[in-house]
JSON list of C-alpha atoms in Angstrom, two decimals:
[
{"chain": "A", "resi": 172, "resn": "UNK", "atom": "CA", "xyz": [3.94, 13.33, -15.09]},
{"chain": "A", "resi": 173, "resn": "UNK", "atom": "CA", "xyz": [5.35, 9.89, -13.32]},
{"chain": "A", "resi": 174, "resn": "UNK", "atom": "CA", "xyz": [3.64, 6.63, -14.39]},
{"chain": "A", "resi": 175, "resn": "UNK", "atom": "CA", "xyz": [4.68, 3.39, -13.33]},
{"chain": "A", "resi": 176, "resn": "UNK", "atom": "CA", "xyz": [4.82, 0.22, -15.17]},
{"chain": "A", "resi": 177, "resn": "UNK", "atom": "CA", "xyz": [3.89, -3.43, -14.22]},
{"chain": "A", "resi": 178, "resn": "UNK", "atom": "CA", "xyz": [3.81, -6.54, -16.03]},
{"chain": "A", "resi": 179, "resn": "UNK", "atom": "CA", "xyz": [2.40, -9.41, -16.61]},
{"chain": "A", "resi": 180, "resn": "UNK", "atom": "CA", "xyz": [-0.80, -8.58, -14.90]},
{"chain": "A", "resi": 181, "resn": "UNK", "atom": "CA", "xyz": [-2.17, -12.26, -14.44]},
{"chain": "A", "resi": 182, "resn": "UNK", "atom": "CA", "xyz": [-0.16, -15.66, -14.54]},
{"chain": "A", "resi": 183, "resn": "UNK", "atom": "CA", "xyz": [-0.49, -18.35, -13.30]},
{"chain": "A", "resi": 184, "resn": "UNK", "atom": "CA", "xyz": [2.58, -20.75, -12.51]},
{"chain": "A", "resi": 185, "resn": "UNK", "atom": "CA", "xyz": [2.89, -24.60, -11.32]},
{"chain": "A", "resi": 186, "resn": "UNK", "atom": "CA", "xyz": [4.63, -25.16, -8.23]},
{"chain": "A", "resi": 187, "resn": "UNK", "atom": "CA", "xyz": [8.62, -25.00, -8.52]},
{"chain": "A", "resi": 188, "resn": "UNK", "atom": "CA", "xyz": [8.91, -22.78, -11.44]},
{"chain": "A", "resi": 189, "resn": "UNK", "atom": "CA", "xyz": [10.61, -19.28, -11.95]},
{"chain": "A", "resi": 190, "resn": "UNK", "atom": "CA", "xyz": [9.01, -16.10, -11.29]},
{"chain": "A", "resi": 191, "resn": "UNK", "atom": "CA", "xyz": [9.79, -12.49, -12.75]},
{"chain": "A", "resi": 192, "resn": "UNK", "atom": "CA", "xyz": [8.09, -9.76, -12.44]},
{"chain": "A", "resi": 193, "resn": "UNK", "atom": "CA", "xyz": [8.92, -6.47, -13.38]},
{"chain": "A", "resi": 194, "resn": "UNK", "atom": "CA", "xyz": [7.86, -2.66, -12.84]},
{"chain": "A", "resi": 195, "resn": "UNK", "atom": "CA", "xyz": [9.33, 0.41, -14.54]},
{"chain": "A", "resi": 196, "resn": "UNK", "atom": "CA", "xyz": [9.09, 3.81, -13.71]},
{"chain": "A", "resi": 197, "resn": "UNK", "atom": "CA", "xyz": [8.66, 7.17, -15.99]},
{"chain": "A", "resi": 198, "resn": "UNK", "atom": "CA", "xyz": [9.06, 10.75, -15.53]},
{"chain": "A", "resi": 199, "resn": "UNK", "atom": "CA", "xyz": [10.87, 11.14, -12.36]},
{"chain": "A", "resi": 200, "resn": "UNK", "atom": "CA", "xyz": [14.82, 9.72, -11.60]},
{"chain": "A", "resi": 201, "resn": "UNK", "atom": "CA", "xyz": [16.43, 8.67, -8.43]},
{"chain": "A", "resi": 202, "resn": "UNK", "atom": "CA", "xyz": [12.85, 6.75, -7.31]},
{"chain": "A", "resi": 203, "resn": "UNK", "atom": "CA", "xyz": [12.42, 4.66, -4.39]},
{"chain": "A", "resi": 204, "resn": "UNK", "atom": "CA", "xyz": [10.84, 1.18, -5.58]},
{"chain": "A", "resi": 205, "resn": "UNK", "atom": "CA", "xyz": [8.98, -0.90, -3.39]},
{"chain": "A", "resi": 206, "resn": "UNK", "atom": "CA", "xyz": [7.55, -4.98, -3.84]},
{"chain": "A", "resi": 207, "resn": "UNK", "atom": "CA", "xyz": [4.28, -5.61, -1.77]},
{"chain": "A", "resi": 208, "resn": "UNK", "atom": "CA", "xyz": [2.51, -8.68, -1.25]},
{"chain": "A", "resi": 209, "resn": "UNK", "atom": "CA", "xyz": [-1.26, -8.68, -0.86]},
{"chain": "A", "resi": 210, "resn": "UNK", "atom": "CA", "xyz": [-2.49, -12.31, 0.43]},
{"chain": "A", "resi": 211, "resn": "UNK", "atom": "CA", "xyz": [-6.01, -13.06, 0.28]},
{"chain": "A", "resi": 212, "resn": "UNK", "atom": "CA", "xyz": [-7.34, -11.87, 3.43]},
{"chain": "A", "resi": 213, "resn": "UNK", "atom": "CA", "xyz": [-4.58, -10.19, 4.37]},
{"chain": "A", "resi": 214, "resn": "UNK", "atom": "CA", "xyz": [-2.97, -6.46, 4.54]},
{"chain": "A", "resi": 215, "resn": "UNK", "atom": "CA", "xyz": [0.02, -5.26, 2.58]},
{"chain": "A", "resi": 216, "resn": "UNK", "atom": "CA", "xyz": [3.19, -6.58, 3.33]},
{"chain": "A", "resi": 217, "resn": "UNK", "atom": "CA", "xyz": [6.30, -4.87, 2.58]},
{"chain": "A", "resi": 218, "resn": "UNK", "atom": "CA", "xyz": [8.94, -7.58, 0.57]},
{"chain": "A", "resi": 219, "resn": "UNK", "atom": "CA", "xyz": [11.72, -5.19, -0.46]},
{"chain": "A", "resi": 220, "resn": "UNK", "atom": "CA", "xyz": [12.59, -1.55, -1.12]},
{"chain": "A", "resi": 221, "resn": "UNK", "atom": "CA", "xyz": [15.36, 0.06, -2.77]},
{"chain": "A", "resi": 222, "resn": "UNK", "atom": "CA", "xyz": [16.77, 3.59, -3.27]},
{"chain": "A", "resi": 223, "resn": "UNK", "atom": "CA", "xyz": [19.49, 3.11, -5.42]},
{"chain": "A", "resi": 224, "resn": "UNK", "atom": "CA", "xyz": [20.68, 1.08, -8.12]},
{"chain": "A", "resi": 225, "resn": "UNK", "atom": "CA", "xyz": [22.10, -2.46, -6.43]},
{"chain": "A", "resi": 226, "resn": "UNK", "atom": "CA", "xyz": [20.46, -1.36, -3.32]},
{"chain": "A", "resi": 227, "resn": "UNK", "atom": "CA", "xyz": [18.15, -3.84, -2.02]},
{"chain": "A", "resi": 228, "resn": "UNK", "atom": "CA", "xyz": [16.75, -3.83, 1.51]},
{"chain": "A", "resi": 229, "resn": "UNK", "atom": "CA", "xyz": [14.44, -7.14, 2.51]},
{"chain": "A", "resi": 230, "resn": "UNK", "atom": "CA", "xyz": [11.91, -6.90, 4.80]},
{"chain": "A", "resi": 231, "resn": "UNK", "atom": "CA", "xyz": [10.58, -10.69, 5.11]},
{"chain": "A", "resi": 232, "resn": "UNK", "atom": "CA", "xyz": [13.01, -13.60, 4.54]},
{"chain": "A", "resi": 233, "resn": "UNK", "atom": "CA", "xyz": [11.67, -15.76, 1.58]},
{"chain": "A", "resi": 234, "resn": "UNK", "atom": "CA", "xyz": [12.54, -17.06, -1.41]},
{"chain": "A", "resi": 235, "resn": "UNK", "atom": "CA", "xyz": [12.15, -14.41, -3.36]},
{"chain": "A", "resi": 236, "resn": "UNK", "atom": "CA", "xyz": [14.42, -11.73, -4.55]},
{"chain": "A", "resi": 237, "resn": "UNK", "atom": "CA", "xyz": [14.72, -8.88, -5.95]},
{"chain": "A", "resi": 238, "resn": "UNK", "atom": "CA", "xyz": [16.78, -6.97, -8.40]},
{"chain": "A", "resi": 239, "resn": "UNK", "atom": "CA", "xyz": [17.34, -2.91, -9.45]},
{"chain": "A", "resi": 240, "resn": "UNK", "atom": "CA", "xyz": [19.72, -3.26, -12.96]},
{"chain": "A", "resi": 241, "resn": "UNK", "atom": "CA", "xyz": [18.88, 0.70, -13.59]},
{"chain": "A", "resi": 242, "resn": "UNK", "atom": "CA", "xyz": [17.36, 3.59, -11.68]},
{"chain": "A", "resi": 243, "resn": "UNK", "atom": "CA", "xyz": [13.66, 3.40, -12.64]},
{"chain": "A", "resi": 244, "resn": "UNK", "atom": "CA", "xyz": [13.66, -0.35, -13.24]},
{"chain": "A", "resi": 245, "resn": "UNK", "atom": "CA", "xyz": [12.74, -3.21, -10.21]},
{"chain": "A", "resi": 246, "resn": "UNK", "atom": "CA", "xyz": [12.35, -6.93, -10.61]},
{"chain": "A", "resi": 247, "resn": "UNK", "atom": "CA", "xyz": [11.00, -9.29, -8.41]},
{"chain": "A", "resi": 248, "resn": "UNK", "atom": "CA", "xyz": [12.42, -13.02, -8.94]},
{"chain": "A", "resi": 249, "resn": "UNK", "atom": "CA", "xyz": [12.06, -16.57, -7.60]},
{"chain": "A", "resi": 250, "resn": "UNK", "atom": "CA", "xyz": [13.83, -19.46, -8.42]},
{"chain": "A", "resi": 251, "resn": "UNK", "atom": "CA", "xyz": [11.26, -21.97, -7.44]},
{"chain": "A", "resi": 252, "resn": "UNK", "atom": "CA", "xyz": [7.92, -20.94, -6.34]},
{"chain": "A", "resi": 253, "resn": "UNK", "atom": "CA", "xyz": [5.18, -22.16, -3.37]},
{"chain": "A", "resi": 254, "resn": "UNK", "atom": "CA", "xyz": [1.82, -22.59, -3.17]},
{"chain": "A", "resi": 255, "resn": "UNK", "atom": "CA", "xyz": [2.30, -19.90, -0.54]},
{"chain": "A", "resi": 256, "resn": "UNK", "atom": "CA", "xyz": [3.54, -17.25, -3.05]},
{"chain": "A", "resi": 257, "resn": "UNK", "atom": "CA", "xyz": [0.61, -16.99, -4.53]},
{"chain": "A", "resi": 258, "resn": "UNK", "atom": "CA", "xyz": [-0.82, -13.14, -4.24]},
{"chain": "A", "resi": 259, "resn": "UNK", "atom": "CA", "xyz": [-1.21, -9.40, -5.78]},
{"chain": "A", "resi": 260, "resn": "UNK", "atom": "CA", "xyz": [2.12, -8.35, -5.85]},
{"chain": "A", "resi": 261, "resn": "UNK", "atom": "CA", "xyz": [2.09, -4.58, -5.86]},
{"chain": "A", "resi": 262, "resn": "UNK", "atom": "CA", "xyz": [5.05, -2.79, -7.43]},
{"chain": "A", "resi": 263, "resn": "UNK", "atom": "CA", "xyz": [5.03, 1.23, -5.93]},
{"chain": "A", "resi": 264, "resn": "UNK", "atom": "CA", "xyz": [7.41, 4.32, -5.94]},
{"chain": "A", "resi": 265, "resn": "UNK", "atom": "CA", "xyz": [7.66, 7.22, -3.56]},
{"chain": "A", "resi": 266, "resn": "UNK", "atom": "CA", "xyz": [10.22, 10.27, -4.08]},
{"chain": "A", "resi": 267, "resn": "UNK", "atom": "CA", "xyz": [13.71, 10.41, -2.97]},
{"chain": "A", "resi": 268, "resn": "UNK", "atom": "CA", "xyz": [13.86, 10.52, 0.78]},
{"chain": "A", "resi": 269, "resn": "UNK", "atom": "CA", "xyz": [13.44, 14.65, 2.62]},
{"chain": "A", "resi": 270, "resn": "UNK", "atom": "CA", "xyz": [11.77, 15.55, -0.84]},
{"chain": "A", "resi": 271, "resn": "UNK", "atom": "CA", "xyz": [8.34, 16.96, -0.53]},
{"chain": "A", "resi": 272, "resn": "UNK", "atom": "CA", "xyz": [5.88, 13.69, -0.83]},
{"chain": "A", "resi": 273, "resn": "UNK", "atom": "CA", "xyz": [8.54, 10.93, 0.13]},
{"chain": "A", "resi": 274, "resn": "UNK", "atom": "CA", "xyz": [6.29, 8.98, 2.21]},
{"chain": "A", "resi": 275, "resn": "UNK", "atom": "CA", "xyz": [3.69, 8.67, -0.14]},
{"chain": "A", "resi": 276, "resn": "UNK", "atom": "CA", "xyz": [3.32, 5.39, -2.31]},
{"chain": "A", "resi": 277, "resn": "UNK", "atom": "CA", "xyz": [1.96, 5.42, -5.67]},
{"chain": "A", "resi": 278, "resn": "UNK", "atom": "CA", "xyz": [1.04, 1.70, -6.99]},
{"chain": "A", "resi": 279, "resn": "UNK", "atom": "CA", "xyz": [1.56, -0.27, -10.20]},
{"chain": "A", "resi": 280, "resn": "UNK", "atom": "CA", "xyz": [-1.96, -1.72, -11.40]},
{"chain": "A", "resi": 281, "resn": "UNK", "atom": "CA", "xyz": [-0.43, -5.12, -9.93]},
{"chain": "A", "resi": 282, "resn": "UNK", "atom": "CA", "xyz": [0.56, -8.71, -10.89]},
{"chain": "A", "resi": 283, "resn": "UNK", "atom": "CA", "xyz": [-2.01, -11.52, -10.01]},
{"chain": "A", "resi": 284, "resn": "UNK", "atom": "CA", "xyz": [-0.14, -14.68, -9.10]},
{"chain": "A", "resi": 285, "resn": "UNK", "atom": "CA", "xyz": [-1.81, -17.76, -8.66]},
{"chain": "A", "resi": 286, "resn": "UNK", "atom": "CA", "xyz": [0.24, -21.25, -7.82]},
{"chain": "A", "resi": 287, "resn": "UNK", "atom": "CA", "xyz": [-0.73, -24.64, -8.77]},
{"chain": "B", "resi": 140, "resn": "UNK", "atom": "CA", "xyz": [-0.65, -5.57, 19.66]},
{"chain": "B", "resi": 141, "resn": "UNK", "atom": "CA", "xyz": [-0.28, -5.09, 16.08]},
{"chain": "B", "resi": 142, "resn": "UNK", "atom": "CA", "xyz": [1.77, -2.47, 14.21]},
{"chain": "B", "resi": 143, "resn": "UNK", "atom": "CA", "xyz": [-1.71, -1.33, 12.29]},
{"chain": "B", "resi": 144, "resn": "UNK", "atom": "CA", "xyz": [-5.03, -2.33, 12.96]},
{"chain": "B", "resi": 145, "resn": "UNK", "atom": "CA", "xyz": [-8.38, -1.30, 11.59]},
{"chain": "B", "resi": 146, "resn": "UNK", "atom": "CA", "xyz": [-11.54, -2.77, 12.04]},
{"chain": "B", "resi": 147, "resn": "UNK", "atom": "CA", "xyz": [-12.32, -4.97, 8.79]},
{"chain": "B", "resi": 148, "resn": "UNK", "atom": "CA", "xyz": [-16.00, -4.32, 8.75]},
{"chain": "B", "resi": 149, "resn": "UNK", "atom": "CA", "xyz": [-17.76, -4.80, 6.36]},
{"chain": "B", "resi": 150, "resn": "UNK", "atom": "CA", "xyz": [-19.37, -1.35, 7.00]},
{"chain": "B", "resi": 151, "resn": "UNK", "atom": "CA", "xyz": [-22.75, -1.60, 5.05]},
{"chain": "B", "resi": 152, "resn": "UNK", "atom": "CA", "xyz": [-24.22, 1.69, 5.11]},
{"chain": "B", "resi": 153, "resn": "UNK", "atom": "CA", "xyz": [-27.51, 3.61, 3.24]},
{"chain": "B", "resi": 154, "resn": "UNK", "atom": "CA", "xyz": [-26.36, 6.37, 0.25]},
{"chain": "B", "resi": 155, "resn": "UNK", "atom": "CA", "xyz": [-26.47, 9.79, 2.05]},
{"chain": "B", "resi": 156, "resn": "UNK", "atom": "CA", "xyz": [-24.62, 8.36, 5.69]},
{"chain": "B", "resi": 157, "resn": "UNK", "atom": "CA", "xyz": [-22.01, 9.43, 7.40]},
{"chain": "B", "resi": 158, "resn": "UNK", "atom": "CA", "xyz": [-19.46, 6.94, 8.20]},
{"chain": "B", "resi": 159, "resn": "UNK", "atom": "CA", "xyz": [-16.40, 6.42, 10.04]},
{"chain": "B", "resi": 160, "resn": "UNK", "atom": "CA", "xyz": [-12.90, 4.23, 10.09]},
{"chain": "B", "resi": 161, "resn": "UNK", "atom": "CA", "xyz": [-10.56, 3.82, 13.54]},
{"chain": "B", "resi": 162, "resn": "UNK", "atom": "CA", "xyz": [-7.28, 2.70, 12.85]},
{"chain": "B", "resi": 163, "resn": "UNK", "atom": "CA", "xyz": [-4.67, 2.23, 15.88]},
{"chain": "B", "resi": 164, "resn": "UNK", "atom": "CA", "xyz": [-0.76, 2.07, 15.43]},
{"chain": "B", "resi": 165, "resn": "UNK", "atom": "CA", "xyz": [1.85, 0.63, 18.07]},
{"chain": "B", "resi": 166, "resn": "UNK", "atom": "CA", "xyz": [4.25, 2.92, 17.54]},
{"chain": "B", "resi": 167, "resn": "UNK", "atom": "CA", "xyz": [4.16, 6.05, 19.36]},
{"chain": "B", "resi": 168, "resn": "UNK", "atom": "CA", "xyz": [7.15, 7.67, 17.21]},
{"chain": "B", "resi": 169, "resn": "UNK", "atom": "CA", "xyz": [5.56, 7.25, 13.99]},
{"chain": "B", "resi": 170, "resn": "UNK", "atom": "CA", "xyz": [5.13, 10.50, 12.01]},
{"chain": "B", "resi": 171, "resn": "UNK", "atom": "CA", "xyz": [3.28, 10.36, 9.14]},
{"chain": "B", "resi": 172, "resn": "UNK", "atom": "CA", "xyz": [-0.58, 8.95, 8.34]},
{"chain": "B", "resi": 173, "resn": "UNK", "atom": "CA", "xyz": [-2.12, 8.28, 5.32]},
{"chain": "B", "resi": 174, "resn": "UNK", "atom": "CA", "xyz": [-5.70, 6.80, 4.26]},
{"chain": "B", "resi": 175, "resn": "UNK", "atom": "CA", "xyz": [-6.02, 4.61, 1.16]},
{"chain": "B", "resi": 176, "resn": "UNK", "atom": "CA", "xyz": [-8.56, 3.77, -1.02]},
{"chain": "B", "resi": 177, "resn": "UNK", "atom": "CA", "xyz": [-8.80, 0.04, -2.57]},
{"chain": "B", "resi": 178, "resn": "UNK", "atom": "CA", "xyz": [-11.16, -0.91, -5.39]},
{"chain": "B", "resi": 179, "resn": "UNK", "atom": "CA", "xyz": [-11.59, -4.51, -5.89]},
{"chain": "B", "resi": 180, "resn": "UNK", "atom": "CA", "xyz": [-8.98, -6.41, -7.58]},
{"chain": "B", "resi": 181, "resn": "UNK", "atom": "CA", "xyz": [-7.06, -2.98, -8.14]},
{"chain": "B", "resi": 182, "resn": "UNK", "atom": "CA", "xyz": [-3.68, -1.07, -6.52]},
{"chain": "B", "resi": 183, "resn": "UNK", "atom": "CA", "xyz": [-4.50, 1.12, -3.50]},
{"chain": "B", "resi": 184, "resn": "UNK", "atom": "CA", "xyz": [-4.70, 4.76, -4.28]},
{"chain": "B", "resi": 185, "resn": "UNK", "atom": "CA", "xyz": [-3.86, 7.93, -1.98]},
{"chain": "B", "resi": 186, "resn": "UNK", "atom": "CA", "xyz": [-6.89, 9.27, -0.35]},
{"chain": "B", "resi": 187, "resn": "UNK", "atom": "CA", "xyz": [-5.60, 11.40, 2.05]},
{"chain": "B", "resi": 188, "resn": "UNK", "atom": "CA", "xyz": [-2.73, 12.63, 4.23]},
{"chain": "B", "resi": 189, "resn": "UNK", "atom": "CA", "xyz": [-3.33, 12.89, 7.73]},
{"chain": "B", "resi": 190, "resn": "UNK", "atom": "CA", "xyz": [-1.94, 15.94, 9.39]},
{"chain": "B", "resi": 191, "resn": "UNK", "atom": "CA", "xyz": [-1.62, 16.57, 12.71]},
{"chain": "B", "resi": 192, "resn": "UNK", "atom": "CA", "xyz": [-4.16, 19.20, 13.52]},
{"chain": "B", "resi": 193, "resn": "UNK", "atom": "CA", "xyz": [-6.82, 17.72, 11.16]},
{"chain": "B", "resi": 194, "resn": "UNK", "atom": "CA", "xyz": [-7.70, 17.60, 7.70]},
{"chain": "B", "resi": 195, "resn": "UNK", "atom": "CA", "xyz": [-10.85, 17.89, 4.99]},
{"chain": "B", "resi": 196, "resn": "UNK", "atom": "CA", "xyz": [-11.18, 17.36, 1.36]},
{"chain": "B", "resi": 197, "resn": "UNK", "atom": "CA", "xyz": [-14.73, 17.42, 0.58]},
{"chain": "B", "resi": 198, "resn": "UNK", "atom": "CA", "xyz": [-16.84, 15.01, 2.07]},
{"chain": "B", "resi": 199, "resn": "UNK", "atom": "CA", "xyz": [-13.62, 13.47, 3.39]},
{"chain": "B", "resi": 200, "resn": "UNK", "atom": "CA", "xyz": [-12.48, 14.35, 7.05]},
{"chain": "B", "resi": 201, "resn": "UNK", "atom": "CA", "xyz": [-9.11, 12.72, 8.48]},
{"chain": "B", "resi": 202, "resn": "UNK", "atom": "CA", "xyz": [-8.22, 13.08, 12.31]},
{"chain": "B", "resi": 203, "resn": "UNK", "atom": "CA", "xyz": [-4.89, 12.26, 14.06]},
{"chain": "B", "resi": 204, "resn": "UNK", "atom": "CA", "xyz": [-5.15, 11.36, 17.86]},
{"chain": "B", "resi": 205, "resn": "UNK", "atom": "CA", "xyz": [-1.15, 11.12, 19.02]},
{"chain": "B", "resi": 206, "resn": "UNK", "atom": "CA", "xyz": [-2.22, 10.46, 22.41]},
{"chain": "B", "resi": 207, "resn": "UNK", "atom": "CA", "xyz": [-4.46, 7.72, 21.72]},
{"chain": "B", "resi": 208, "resn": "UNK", "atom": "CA", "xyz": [-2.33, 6.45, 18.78]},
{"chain": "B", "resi": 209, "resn": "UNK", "atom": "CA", "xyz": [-5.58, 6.43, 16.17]},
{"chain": "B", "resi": 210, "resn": "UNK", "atom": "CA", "xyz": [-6.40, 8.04, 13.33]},
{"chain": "B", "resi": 211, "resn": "UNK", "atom": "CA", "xyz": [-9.98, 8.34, 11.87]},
{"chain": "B", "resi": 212, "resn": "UNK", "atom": "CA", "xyz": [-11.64, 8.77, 8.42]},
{"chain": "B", "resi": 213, "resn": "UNK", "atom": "CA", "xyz": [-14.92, 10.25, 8.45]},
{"chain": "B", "resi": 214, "resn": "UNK", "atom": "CA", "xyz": [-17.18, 10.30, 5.52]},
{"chain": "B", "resi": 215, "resn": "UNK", "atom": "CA", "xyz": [-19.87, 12.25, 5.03]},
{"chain": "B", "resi": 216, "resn": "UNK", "atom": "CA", "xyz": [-22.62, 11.81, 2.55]},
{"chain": "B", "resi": 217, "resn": "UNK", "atom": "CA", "xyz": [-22.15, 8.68, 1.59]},
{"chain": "B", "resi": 218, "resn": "UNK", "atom": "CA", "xyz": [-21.94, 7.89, -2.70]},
{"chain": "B", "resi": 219, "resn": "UNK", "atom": "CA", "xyz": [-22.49, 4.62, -4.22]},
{"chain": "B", "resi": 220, "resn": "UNK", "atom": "CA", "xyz": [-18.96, 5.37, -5.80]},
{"chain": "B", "resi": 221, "resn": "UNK", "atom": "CA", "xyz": [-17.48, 5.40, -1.68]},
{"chain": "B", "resi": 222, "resn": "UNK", "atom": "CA", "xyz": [-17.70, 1.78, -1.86]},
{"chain": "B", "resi": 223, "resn": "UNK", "atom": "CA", "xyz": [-14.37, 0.05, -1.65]},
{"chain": "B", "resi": 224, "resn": "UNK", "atom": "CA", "xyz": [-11.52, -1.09, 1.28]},
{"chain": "B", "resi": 225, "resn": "UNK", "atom": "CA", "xyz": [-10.10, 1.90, 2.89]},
{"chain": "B", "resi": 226, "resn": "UNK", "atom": "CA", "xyz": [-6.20, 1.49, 4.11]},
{"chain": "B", "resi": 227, "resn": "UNK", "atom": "CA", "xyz": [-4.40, 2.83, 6.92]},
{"chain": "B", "resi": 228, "resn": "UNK", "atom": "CA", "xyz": [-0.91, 3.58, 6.34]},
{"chain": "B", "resi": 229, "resn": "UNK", "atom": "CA", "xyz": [1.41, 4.87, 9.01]},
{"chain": "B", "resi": 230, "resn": "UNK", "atom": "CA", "xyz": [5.43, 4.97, 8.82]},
{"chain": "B", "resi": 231, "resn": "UNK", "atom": "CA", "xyz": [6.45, 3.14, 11.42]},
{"chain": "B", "resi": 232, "resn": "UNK", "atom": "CA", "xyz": [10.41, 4.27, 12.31]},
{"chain": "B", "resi": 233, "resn": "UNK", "atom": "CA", "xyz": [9.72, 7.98, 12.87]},
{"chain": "B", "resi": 234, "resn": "UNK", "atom": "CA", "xyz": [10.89, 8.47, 9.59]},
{"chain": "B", "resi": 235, "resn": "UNK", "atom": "CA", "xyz": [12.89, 5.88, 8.36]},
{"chain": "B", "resi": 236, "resn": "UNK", "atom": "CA", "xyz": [12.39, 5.11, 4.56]},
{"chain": "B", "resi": 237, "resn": "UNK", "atom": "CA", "xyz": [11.01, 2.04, 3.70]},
{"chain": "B", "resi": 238, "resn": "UNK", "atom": "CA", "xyz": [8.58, 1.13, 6.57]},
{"chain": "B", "resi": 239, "resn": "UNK", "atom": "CA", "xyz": [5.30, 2.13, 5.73]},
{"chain": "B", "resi": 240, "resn": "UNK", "atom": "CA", "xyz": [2.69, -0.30, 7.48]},
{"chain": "B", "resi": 241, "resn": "UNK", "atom": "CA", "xyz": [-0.20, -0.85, 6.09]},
{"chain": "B", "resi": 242, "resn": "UNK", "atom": "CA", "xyz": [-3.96, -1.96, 8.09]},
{"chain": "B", "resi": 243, "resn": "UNK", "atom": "CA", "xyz": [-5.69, -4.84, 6.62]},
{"chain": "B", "resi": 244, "resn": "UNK", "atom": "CA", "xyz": [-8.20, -2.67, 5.71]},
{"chain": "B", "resi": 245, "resn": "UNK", "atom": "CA", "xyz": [-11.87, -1.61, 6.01]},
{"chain": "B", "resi": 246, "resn": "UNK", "atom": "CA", "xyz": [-14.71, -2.25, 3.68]},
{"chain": "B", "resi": 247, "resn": "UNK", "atom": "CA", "xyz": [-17.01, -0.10, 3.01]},
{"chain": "B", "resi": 248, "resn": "UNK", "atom": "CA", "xyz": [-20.23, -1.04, 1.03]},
{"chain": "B", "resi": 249, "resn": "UNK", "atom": "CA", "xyz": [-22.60, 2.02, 0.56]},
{"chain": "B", "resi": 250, "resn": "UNK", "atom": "CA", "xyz": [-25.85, 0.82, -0.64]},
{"chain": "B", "resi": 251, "resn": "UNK", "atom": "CA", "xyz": [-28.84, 2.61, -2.87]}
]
């Protein structure tokens, strides 16, 4: 069976520092990975998606990034963070685009980041 | 108009109810629907698909209105366990990978 990987679950970080986060995936290949953002308050919002290795599609200009090194692997990164990055950030997979299930989303537990 | 919008409640119902969730969408294209649950300080989980002529699993009823642009969650029989934010989720391109919109969510609080 798939499982998906996400870590740290909590941090909290002082304004201007680096962020990584990261999210792994097991027991299927050729996933699509997904970053969402959940603000206090506020729905899901879609920060990047990729379906290959080096393939990153961003939805919302920010400053933060993200990264694919290998096929089940997905980091999210900022150089300096902002009050206003503070969040759940949500780490999912879905199958390989025209397979059975593609459009449906299966979620890390999450990364809590708070911003100081 | 938004992309996705729900009505945030909170719905505070009685255990044994039936309840039920609107959710409107913007795009008329859009092709698939999905209902999430949310527990509280946890990932959202698949509840349901939402298929075009109508769906049940259990006490769980979804409903797709294309002309109207809504879907619906109906819940019948109402558990103390029911109690968390229900997402809608709709693909917003027609198909396209990558642009699943989510609602902002309605809570449900079902109450002894």
């Amino acid at each position: 069976s798939q499982t998906i990987h996400q870590w740290p679950a909590t941090l909290v970080q002082p304004v201007g520092s680096p962020l990584s986060l990261e999210c792994t995936v097991e027991g299927t290949s050729n996933p699509n990975l997904y970053w969402y953002r959940q603000a206090a308050g506020r729905g899901l919002q879609l920060l990047f998606y990729s379906v290959g290795i080096g393939q990153i599609s961003s939805e919302v200009p920010q400053n933060l990034s993200a990264s694919r090194p290998q096929d089940r692997q997905f980091i999210l990164s900022s150089k300096k963070l902002l009050l206003s990055d503070s969040g759940f950030y949500l780490c999912a997979w879905t199958r390989l685009w025209g397979t059975a299930g593609a459009n449906v989303l299966t979620f890390g537990a999450g990364s809590r980041l708070t911003v100081l | 108009r938004k992309e996705v919008e729900q009505d945030p409640g909170p719905f505070n119902v009685p255990e044994g109810a039936t309840v039920a969730f609107n959710c409107t969408y913007s795009n008329s294209a859009s092709q698939s629907f999905f209902w999430y649950r949310q527990d509280c300080r946890k990932e959202p989980k698949l509840l349901m698909s939402v298929y075009s002529s109508g769906n049940e699993d259990g006490r769980f009823t979804a409903q797709l209105n294309r002309a109207s642009q809504y879907i619906s969650l109906l819940i019948r029989d109402s558990k103390l366990s029911d109690s968390a934010t229900y997402l809608c989720v709709v693909n917003m391109r027609g198909g396209s990978q990558g642009n699943l919109i989510f609602g902002k969510g309605t809570k449900l609080s079902v109450k002894p």
